[in-house]
Amino acid sequence: MPHIAPRSMRDILLRSPVMPILTVHDAHTAGDLAQALVKGGVMVFEVVKRTPATIAALHAMCEAAPEADIGMGTLMTPEDVTTAIQAGAKFGVSPGLTAELAQAIQAHQFPFLPGVATASEVMQARAFGLKELKYFPAQGVAGAAWIKDMAGVFPDVLFCPTGGIRPPDIPTYLSLSNCRTVGGSWVVPPELLKDRAWHEITALAQQASGFRAP
Ligand code: 3PG
């Protein structure tokens, strides 16, 4: 397999207007899931570290879809960062940020998307050199208006909102200069994954990858 140089967090986000957020309970279906997403044009997705199958699933997905940038989400501790890297994740995601987590990220030079919901949290993340930030929980806080308000004070930050975002919300987010990607679990509904409905998942992935900034 040819060596592919790792991308920065910003370059990873710029690959995809929608980043599916996946909860995988059965690692045996993970490779097929990754291929169904890639077939639909989705090249960036996050597998949350919330089930016992996450690590085996990530391994299987990286093997089945080496062209994709697959991240591990819900990283909370420095040990989680090591776990994600060892599992083959190309990037990490967290609902928030601690100094310990930021130091682990810096030590490993690991592309990382920490969560923020206030201007103070943006400032803390920037102090650690982190300028690609997840705005979470986007729909549960102030939505696209918050991201728009941040553009003037933090012109160097790119936000990826997640939490409660559905397809009709996406054009508003992508119309903002500081938002090029939104995250969401709607691309892979649990019932379709359970039924191994790969064609339907590919159709949703096509819908997701078809969104464009105006
Ligand atoms: C998460 O981390 O689980 C996400 O923010 C998903 O949000 P959603 O299920 O509302 O898309």
mmCIF file of C-alpha atoms and ligand atoms in Angstrom:
data_model
loop_
_atom_site.group_PDB
_atom_site.id
_atom_site.type_symbol
_atom_site.label_atom_id
_atom_site.label_comp_id
_atom_site.label_asym_id
_atom_site.label_seq_id
_atom_site.Cartn_x
_atom_site.Cartn_y
_atom_site.Cartn_z
ATOM 1 C CA MET A 1 0.000 0.000 0.000
ATOM 2 C CA PRO A 2 1.451 3.437 -0.887
ATOM 3 C CA HIS A 3 2.377 5.647 2.056
ATOM 4 C CA ILE A 4 -0.145 8.459 2.497
ATOM 5 C CA ALA A 5 1.188 11.456 4.422
ATOM 6 C CA PRO A 6 -1.031 12.333 7.411
ATOM 7 C CA ARG A 7 -3.304 15.333 6.907
ATOM 8 C CA SER A 8 -3.706 18.217 9.325
ATOM 9 C CA MET A 9 -7.021 18.546 11.183
ATOM 10 C CA ARG A 10 -7.924 21.454 8.900
ATOM 11 C CA ASP A 11 -7.192 19.486 5.732
ATOM 12 C CA ILE A 12 -9.242 16.572 7.070
ATOM 13 C CA LEU A 13 -12.240 18.844 7.682
ATOM 14 C CA LEU A 14 -11.898 20.414 4.246
ATOM 15 C CA ARG A 15 -12.315 16.970 2.670
ATOM 16 C CA SER A 16 -15.959 16.674 3.643
ATOM 17 C CA PRO A 17 -19.015 18.942 4.133
ATOM 18 C CA VAL A 18 -20.535 16.370 6.498
ATOM 19 C CA MET A 19 -18.696 14.176 8.991
ATOM 20 C CA PRO A 20 -20.864 11.194 9.982
ATOM 21 C CA ILE A 21 -20.677 10.322 13.679
ATOM 22 C CA LEU A 22 -20.908 6.575 14.121
ATOM 23 C CA THR A 23 -21.700 4.383 17.088
ATOM 24 C CA VAL A 24 -20.629 0.848 16.190
ATOM 25 C CA HIS A 25 -21.715 -2.091 18.340
ATOM 26 C CA ASP A 26 -20.583 -4.902 16.032
ATOM 27 C CA ALA A 27 -17.047 -4.758 14.670
ATOM 28 C CA HIS A 28 -17.878 -7.487 12.136
ATOM 29 C CA THR A 29 -20.004 -5.047 10.144
ATOM 30 C CA ALA A 30 -17.570 -2.125 10.453
ATOM 31 C CA GLY A 31 -15.594 -2.783 7.248
ATOM 32 C CA ASP A 32 -18.769 -2.947 5.168
ATOM 33 C CA LEU A 33 -20.011 0.226 6.835
ATOM 34 C CA ALA A 34 -16.804 2.089 5.973
ATOM 35 C CA GLN A 35 -17.042 0.941 2.354
ATOM 36 C CA ALA A 36 -20.710 1.959 2.130
ATOM 37 C CA LEU A 37 -19.796 5.478 3.289
ATOM 38 C CA VAL A 38 -16.842 5.814 0.922
ATOM 39 C CA LYS A 39 -19.007 4.570 -1.947
ATOM 40 C CA GLY A 40 -21.340 7.469 -1.156
ATOM 41 C CA GLY A 41 -18.431 9.932 -1.349
ATOM 42 C CA VAL A 42 -17.885 10.399 2.395
ATOM 43 C CA MET A 43 -14.134 10.388 3.101
ATOM 44 C CA VAL A 44 -14.130 11.601 6.717
ATOM 45 C CA PHE A 45 -15.996 10.021 9.597
ATOM 46 C CA GLU A 46 -15.807 9.667 13.352
ATOM 47 C CA VAL A 47 -16.330 6.488 15.346
ATOM 48 C CA VAL A 48 -17.243 7.331 18.926
ATOM 49 C CA LYS A 49 -15.434 5.505 21.719
ATOM 50 C CA ARG A 50 -18.614 4.554 23.492
ATOM 51 C CA THR A 51 -18.983 0.822 22.869
ATOM 52 C CA PRO A 52 -16.758 -2.208 23.586
ATOM 53 C CA ALA A 53 -16.511 -2.744 19.800
ATOM 54 C CA THR A 54 -14.990 0.672 18.991
ATOM 55 C CA ILE A 55 -11.331 -0.325 18.773
ATOM 56 C CA ALA A 56 -11.875 -3.478 16.709
ATOM 57 C CA ALA A 57 -14.316 -1.523 14.525
ATOM 58 C CA LEU A 58 -11.784 1.205 13.858
ATOM 59 C CA HIS A 59 -9.128 -1.350 12.867
ATOM 60 C CA ALA A 60 -11.558 -3.019 10.463
ATOM 61 C CA MET A 61 -12.650 0.295 8.951
ATOM 62 C CA CYS A 62 -9.100 1.543 8.394
ATOM 63 C CA GLU A 63 -8.303 -1.713 6.613
ATOM 64 C CA ALA A 64 -11.484 -1.660 4.506
ATOM 65 C CA ALA A 65 -11.278 2.034 3.559
ATOM 66 C CA PRO A 66 -7.633 3.220 3.650
ATOM 67 C CA GLU A 67 -8.510 6.232 1.473
ATOM 68 C CA ALA A 68 -10.768 7.636 4.203
ATOM 69 C CA ASP A 69 -9.733 9.713 7.210
ATOM 70 C CA ILE A 70 -11.350 7.874 10.107
ATOM 71 C CA GLY A 71 -11.236 9.444 13.542
ATOM 72 C CA MET A 72 -12.050 8.287 17.045
ATOM 73 C CA GLY A 73 -14.415 10.414 19.100
ATOM 74 C CA THR A 74 -15.289 10.897 22.749
ATOM 75 C CA LEU A 75 -11.604 10.990 23.759
ATOM 76 C CA MET A 76 -11.414 12.217 27.363
ATOM 77 C CA THR A 77 -7.961 11.286 28.690
ATOM 78 C CA PRO A 78 -4.323 11.001 27.536
ATOM 79 C CA GLU A 79 -4.814 7.207 27.596
ATOM 80 C CA ASP A 80 -7.715 7.598 25.158
ATOM 81 C CA VAL A 81 -5.385 9.455 22.789
ATOM 82 C CA THR A 82 -2.886 6.592 22.840
ATOM 83 C CA THR A 83 -5.700 4.102 22.293
ATOM 84 C CA ALA A 84 -6.971 6.043 19.280
ATOM 85 C CA ILE A 85 -3.521 6.279 17.692
ATOM 86 C CA GLN A 86 -2.838 2.575 18.260
ATOM 87 C CA ALA A 87 -6.209 1.700 16.718
ATOM 88 C CA GLY A 88 -5.202 3.562 13.540
ATOM 89 C CA ALA A 89 -7.319 6.708 13.944
ATOM 90 C CA LYS A 90 -6.213 9.598 11.716
ATOM 91 C CA PHE A 91 -7.648 12.158 14.116
ATOM 92 C CA GLY A 92 -9.336 12.481 17.496
ATOM 93 C CA VAL A 93 -12.469 14.255 18.672
ATOM 94 C CA SER A 94 -13.539 15.230 22.182
ATOM 95 C CA PRO A 95 -16.655 16.870 23.583
ATOM 96 C CA GLY A 96 -14.353 19.261 25.482
ATOM 97 C CA LEU A 97 -10.707 19.931 26.350
ATOM 98 C CA THR A 98 -8.495 19.559 29.414
ATOM 99 C CA ALA A 99 -4.858 20.591 29.839
ATOM 100 C CA GLU A 100 -3.858 16.899 30.134
ATOM 101 C CA LEU A 101 -5.618 16.062 26.883
ATOM 102 C CA ALA A 102 -4.076 19.028 25.063
ATOM 103 C CA GLN A 103 -0.592 18.039 26.276
ATOM 104 C CA ALA A 104 -1.074 14.469 25.029
ATOM 105 C CA ILE A 105 -2.229 15.790 21.657
ATOM 106 C CA GLN A 106 0.830 18.023 21.421
ATOM 107 C CA ALA A 107 3.192 15.210 22.435
ATOM 108 C CA HIS A 108 1.813 12.924 19.719
ATOM 109 C CA GLN A 109 1.244 15.660 17.113
ATOM 110 C CA PHE A 110 -2.164 14.076 16.643
ATOM 111 C CA PRO A 111 -4.789 15.931 14.551
ATOM 112 C CA PHE A 112 -7.482 16.829 17.049
ATOM 113 C CA LEU A 113 -10.926 18.429 17.182
ATOM 114 C CA PRO A 114 -11.827 19.408 20.758
ATOM 115 C CA GLY A 115 -15.276 20.632 21.715
ATOM 116 C CA VAL A 116 -16.066 24.197 22.763
ATOM 117 C CA ALA A 117 -19.259 26.103 23.525
ATOM 118 C CA THR A 118 -18.032 29.487 24.788
ATOM 119 C CA ALA A 119 -15.574 32.201 23.725
ATOM 120 C CA SER A 120 -13.423 31.431 26.794
ATOM 121 C CA GLU A 121 -13.141 27.791 25.712
ATOM 122 C CA VAL A 122 -12.112 28.915 22.222
ATOM 123 C CA MET A 123 -9.386 31.053 23.805
ATOM 124 C CA GLN A 124 -8.161 28.141 25.926
ATOM 125 C CA ALA A 125 -8.022 25.832 22.889
ATOM 126 C CA ARG A 126 -6.163 28.473 20.839
ATOM 127 C CA ALA A 127 -3.644 28.842 23.666
ATOM 128 C CA PHE A 128 -2.758 25.180 23.010
ATOM 129 C CA GLY A 129 -2.489 25.869 19.279
ATOM 130 C CA LEU A 130 -5.804 24.169 18.488
ATOM 131 C CA LYS A 131 -7.713 26.102 15.837
ATOM 132 C CA GLU A 132 -10.110 23.501 14.453
ATOM 133 C CA LEU A 133 -12.860 23.213 17.037
ATOM 134 C CA LYS A 134 -16.051 21.240 17.424
ATOM 135 C CA TYR A 135 -18.962 23.433 18.458
ATOM 136 C CA PHE A 136 -20.983 21.166 20.737
ATOM 137 C CA PRO A 137 -23.883 20.752 21.258
ATOM 138 C CA ALA A 138 -24.587 23.106 18.355
ATOM 139 C CA GLN A 139 -28.369 22.991 18.093
ATOM 140 C CA GLY A 140 -28.669 22.730 21.870
ATOM 141 C CA VAL A 141 -26.740 25.972 22.456
ATOM 142 C CA ALA A 142 -26.960 28.880 20.018
ATOM 143 C CA GLY A 143 -26.715 27.157 16.631
ATOM 144 C CA ALA A 144 -25.262 28.804 13.540
ATOM 145 C CA ALA A 145 -25.667 32.320 14.999
ATOM 146 C CA TRP A 146 -22.926 31.559 17.555
ATOM 147 C CA ILE A 147 -20.451 30.425 14.885
ATOM 148 C CA LYS A 148 -21.215 33.540 12.849
ATOM 149 C CA ASP A 149 -20.547 35.747 15.886
ATOM 150 C CA MET A 150 -17.173 34.053 16.482
ATOM 151 C CA ALA A 151 -15.870 34.877 12.978
ATOM 152 C CA GLY A 152 -14.959 38.458 13.830
ATOM 153 C CA VAL A 153 -13.081 37.707 17.053
ATOM 154 C CA PHE A 154 -11.460 34.409 16.013
ATOM 155 C CA PRO A 155 -10.882 34.689 12.246
ATOM 156 C CA ASP A 156 -8.259 31.911 12.400
ATOM 157 C CA VAL A 157 -10.622 29.280 13.844
ATOM 158 C CA LEU A 158 -12.629 26.765 11.803
ATOM 159 C CA PHE A 159 -15.676 25.345 13.577
ATOM 160 C CA CYS A 160 -17.279 21.950 13.040
ATOM 161 C CA PRO A 161 -20.691 21.986 14.733
ATOM 162 C CA THR A 162 -22.221 18.745 16.013
ATOM 163 C CA GLY A 163 -25.210 17.850 18.147
ATOM 164 C CA GLY A 164 -28.770 17.853 16.885
ATOM 165 C CA ILE A 165 -27.913 18.898 13.316
ATOM 166 C CA ARG A 166 -30.201 17.458 10.623
ATOM 167 C CA PRO A 167 -30.061 17.901 6.807
ATOM 168 C CA PRO A 168 -32.328 20.999 6.659
ATOM 169 C CA ASP A 169 -29.964 22.806 9.086
ATOM 170 C CA ILE A 170 -26.815 22.155 7.073
ATOM 171 C CA PRO A 171 -26.953 24.889 4.357
ATOM 172 C CA THR A 172 -27.120 27.626 7.013
ATOM 173 C CA TYR A 173 -23.979 26.307 8.732
ATOM 174 C CA LEU A 174 -22.082 25.833 5.475
ATOM 175 C CA SER A 175 -22.921 29.380 4.378
ATOM 176 C CA LEU A 176 -20.597 30.634 7.160
ATOM 177 C CA SER A 177 -16.988 31.385 6.202
ATOM 178 C CA ASN A 178 -15.697 29.735 9.403
ATOM 179 C CA CYS A 179 -17.654 26.466 8.975
ATOM 180 C CA ARG A 180 -16.843 24.012 6.211
ATOM 181 C CA THR A 181 -17.993 20.761 7.855
ATOM 182 C CA VAL A 182 -20.855 19.731 10.107
ATOM 183 C CA GLY A 183 -21.013 16.507 12.104
ATOM 184 C CA GLY A 184 -24.046 14.310 12.574
ATOM 185 C CA SER A 185 -25.258 10.819 13.326
ATOM 186 C CA TRP A 186 -28.188 10.999 10.869
ATOM 187 C CA VAL A 187 -26.066 9.563 8.029
ATOM 188 C CA VAL A 188 -26.041 6.138 9.694
ATOM 189 C CA PRO A 189 -29.313 5.491 11.547
ATOM 190 C CA PRO A 190 -28.924 2.637 14.071
ATOM 191 C CA GLU A 191 -31.724 0.583 12.495
ATOM 192 C CA LEU A 192 -30.075 0.685 9.033
ATOM 193 C CA LEU A 193 -26.757 -0.377 10.534
ATOM 194 C CA LYS A 194 -28.415 -3.206 12.460
ATOM 195 C CA ASP A 195 -30.088 -4.391 9.224
ATOM 196 C CA ARG A 196 -26.830 -4.049 7.263
ATOM 197 C CA ALA A 197 -28.725 -1.852 4.797
ATOM 198 C CA TRP A 198 -25.612 -0.786 2.890
ATOM 199 C CA HIS A 199 -27.428 0.605 -0.173
ATOM 200 C CA GLU A 200 -29.559 2.859 2.011
ATOM 201 C CA ILE A 201 -26.494 3.996 3.980
ATOM 202 C CA THR A 202 -24.651 4.737 0.728
ATOM 203 C CA ALA A 203 -27.663 6.807 -0.422
ATOM 204 C CA LEU A 204 -27.531 8.839 2.806
ATOM 205 C CA ALA A 205 -23.756 9.223 2.378
ATOM 206 C CA GLN A 206 -24.364 10.565 -1.144
ATOM 207 C CA GLN A 207 -26.804 13.080 0.299
ATOM 208 C CA ALA A 208 -24.214 14.058 2.940
ATOM 209 C CA SER A 209 -21.298 14.409 0.525
ATOM 210 C CA GLY A 210 -23.472 16.425 -1.874
ATOM 211 C CA PHE A 211 -23.824 19.432 0.433
ATOM 212 C CA ARG A 212 -21.778 22.428 -0.750
ATOM 213 C CA ALA A 213 -20.947 25.814 0.684
ATOM 214 C CA PRO A 214 -22.921 28.385 -1.377
HETATM 215 C C1 3PG B 1 -22.281 13.103 19.256
HETATM 216 O O1 3PG B 1 -21.151 13.336 19.627
HETATM 217 O O2 3PG B 1 -22.921 12.084 19.582
HETATM 218 C C2 3PG B 1 -22.862 14.055 18.297
HETATM 219 O O3 3PG B 1 -22.758 15.345 18.588
HETATM 220 C C3 3PG B 1 -24.021 13.538 17.558
HETATM 221 O O4 3PG B 1 -25.089 14.370 17.551
HETATM 222 P P1 3PG B 1 -26.382 13.949 16.744
HETATM 223 O O5 3PG B 1 -26.703 12.519 17.094
HETATM 224 O O6 3PG B 1 -27.443 14.885 17.229
HETATM 225 O O7 3PG B 1 -26.082 14.118 15.285
#
